[in-house]
CSV table of C-alpha atoms in Angstrom, one decimal:
chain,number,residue,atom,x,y,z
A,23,UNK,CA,89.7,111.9,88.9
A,24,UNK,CA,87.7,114.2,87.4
A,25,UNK,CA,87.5,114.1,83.9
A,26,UNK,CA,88.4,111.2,81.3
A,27,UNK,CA,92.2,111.2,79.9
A,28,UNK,CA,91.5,109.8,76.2
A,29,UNK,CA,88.6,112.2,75.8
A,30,UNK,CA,88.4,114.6,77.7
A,31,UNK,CA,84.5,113.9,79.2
A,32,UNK,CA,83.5,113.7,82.7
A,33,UNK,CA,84.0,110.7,84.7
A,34,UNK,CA,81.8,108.5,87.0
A,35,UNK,CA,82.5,106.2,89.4
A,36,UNK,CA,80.5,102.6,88.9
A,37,UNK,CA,80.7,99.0,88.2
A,38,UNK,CA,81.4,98.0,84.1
A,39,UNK,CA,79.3,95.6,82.7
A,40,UNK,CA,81.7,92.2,83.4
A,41,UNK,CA,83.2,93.4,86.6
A,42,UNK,CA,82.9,93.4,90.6
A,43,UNK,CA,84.6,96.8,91.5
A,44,UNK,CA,83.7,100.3,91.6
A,45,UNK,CA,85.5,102.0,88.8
A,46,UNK,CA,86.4,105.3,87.0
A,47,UNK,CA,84.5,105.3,84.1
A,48,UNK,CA,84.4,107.6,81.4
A,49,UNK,CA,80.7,108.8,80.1
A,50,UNK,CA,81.2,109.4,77.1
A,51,UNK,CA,83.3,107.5,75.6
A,52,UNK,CA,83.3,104.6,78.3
A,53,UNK,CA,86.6,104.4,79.0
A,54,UNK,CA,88.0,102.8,82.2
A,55,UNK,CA,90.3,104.1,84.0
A,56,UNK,CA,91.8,101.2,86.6
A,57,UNK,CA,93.7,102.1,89.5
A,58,UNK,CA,96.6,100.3,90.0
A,59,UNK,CA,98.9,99.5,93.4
A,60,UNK,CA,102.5,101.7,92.5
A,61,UNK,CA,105.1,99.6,92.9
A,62,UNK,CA,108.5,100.5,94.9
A,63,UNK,CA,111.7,99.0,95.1
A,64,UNK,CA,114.4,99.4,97.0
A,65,UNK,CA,118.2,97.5,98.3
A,66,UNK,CA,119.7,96.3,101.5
A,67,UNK,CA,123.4,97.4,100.3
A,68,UNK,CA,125.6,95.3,101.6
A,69,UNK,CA,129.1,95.5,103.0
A,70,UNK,CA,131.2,93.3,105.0
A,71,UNK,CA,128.4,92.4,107.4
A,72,UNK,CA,126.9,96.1,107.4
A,73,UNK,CA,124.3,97.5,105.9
A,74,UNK,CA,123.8,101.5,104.5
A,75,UNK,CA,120.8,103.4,105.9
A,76,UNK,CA,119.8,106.6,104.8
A,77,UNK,CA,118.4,109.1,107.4
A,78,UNK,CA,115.4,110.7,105.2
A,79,UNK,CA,115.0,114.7,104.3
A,80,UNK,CA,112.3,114.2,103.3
A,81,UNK,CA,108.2,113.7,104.6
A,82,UNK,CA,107.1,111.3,104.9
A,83,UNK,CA,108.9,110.9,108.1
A,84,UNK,CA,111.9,113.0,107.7
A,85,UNK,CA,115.0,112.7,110.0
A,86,UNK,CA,114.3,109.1,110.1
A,87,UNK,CA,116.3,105.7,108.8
A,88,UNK,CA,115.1,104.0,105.5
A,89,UNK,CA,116.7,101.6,103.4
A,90,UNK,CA,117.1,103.6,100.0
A,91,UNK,CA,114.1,102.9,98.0
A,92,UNK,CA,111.4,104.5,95.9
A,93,UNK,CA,108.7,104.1,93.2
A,94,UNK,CA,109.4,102.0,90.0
A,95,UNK,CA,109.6,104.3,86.8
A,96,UNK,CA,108.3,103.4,83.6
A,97,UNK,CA,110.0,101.4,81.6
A,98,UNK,CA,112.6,100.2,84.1
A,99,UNK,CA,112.9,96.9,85.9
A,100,UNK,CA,112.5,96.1,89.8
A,101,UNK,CA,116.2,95.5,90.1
A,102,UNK,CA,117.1,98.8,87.9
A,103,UNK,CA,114.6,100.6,90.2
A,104,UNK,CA,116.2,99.2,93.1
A,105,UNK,CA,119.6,100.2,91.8
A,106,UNK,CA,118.9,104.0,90.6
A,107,UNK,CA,117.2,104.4,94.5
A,108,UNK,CA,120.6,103.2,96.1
A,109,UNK,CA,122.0,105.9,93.7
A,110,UNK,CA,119.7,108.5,94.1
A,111,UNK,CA,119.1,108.7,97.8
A,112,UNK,CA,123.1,107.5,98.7
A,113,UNK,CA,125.1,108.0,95.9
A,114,UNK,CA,126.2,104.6,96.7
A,115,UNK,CA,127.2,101.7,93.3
A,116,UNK,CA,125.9,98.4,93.9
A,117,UNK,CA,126.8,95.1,92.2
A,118,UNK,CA,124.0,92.8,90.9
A,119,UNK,CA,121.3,93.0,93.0
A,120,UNK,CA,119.2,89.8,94.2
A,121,UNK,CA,115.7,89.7,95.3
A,122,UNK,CA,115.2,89.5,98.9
A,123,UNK,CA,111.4,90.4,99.9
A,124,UNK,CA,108.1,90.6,98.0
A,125,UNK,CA,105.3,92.7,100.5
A,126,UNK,CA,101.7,93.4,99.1
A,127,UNK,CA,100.5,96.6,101.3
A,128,UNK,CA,97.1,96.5,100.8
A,129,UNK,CA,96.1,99.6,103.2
A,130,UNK,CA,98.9,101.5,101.2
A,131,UNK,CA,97.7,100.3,97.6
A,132,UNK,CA,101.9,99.5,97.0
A,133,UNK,CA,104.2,96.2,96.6
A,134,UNK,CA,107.3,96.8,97.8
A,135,UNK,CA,110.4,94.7,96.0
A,136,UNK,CA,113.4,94.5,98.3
A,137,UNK,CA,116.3,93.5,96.8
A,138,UNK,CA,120.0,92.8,98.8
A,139,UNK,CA,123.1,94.0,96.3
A,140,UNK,CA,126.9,94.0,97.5
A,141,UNK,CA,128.5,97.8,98.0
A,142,UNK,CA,131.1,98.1,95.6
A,143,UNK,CA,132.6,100.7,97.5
A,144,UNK,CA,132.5,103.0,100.1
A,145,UNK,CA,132.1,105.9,98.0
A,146,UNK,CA,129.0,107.0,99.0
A,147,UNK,CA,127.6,110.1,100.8
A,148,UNK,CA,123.7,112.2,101.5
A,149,UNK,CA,121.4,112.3,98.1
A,150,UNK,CA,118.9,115.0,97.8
A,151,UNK,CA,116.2,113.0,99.4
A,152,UNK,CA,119.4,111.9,102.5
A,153,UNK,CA,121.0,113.7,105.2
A,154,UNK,CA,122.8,110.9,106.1
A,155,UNK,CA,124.2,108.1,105.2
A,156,UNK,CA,125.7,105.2,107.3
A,157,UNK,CA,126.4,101.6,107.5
A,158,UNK,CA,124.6,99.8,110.6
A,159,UNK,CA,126.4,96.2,112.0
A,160,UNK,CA,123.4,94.1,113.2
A,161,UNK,CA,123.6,95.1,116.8
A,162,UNK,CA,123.3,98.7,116.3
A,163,UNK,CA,120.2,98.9,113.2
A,164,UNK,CA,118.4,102.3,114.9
A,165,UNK,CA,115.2,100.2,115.4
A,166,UNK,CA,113.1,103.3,117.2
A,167,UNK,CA,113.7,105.8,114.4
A,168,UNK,CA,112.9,103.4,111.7
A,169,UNK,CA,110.4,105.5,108.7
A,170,UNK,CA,108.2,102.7,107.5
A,171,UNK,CA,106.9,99.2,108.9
A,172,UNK,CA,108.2,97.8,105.9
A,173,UNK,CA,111.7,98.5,106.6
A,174,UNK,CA,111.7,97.2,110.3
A,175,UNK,CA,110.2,94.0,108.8
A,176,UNK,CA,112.5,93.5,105.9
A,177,UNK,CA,115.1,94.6,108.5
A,178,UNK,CA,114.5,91.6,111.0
A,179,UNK,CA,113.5,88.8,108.1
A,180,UNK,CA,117.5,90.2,107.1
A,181,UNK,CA,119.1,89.9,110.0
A,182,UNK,CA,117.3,86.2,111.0
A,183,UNK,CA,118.5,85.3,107.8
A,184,UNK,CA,122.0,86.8,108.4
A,185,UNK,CA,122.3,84.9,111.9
A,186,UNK,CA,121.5,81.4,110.2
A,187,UNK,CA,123.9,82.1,107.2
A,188,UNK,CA,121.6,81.6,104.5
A,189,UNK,CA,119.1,83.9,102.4
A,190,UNK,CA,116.1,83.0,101.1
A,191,UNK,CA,112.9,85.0,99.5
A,192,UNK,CA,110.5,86.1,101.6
A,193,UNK,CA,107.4,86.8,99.8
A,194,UNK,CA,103.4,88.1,101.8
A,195,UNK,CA,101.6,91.1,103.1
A,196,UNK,CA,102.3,93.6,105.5
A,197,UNK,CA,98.7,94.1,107.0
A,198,UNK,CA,97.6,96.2,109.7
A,199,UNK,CA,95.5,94.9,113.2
A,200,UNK,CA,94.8,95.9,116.7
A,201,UNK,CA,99.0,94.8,117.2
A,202,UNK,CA,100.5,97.3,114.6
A,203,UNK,CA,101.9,96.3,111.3
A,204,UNK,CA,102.2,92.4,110.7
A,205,UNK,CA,104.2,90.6,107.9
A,206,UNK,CA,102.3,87.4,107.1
A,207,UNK,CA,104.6,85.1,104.6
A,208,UNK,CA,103.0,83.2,102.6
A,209,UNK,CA,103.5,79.5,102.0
């Protein structure tokens, strides 16, 4: 960021008067400009014990699987969010969607908002940002060619949950170590 949105004057990056973080301040007019984590959201549709995966077209990590998902726009909900995704990416209707998993990616600035919603049909076929669209049982998820950490980890806190017959939220952060990616629930 370059130069200040409300007026237009060139921007510098320090600590406000009242704060503790290096921020984009306008100045000439002293405005702040805060940078915020973007939010996405995103469904495990559901049907008959199967989930849909869509095999992306798109980078990052095209010709993998992804649960359909995508960022939040303004002046939608999670759940609508989570609902237009499913649309978009599968052209796949979902019933009334249920939040399923809350992960703060602090290396990625993001919170992803994972909600499970019942197919209401199997209507559904490649959206732009597809070239494929399937339903996985639990034995045959395509673990290897998963796109993102967050998907394998949803993926496995679903199918635990699946195995035990019961759902609950899962809400904590997906941080990175010398292991890979770990999803540390909170208590």
């Amino acid at each position: 960021m370059n130069y200040c949105a409300q007026c237009g004057g060139p921007i510098v990056r320090e600590v406000p008067v009242d704060d503790n973080r290096l921020r984009h301040v306008c100045s000439t007019c002293r405005t702040i400009h805060y940078q915020n984590p973007r939010v996405v959201a995103g469904c495990i549709a559901e049907w008959k014990g199967k989930i849909l995966l869509c095999r992306r077209a798109i980078e990052p990590r095209s010709g993998r699987w992804t649960l359909p998902a995508g960022f939040m726009e303004l002046g939608e909900t999670t759940a609508e969010a989570a609902v237009r995704e499913t649309l978009e990416e599968a052209n796949a209707r979902v019933g009334e969607p249920e939040l399923y998993t809350i992960m703060s990616l602090p290396h990625a600035d993001q919170v992803y908002m994972m909600y499970r919603a019942p197919l209401l049909d199997l209507n559904f076929s490649p959206g732009a940002e597809s070239t494929r669209v399937e339903l996985y049982g639990p034995g045959t998820v395509p673990w290897e060619e998963l796109a993102f950490p967050t998907i394998h980890h949803t993926l496995t806190c679903y199918l635990q949950d699946l195995a035990h017959g019961a759902f609950r939220l899962r809400a904590g952060d997906l941080v990175r170590d010398d292991a890979g990616f770990q999803f540390k629930i909170g208590k």
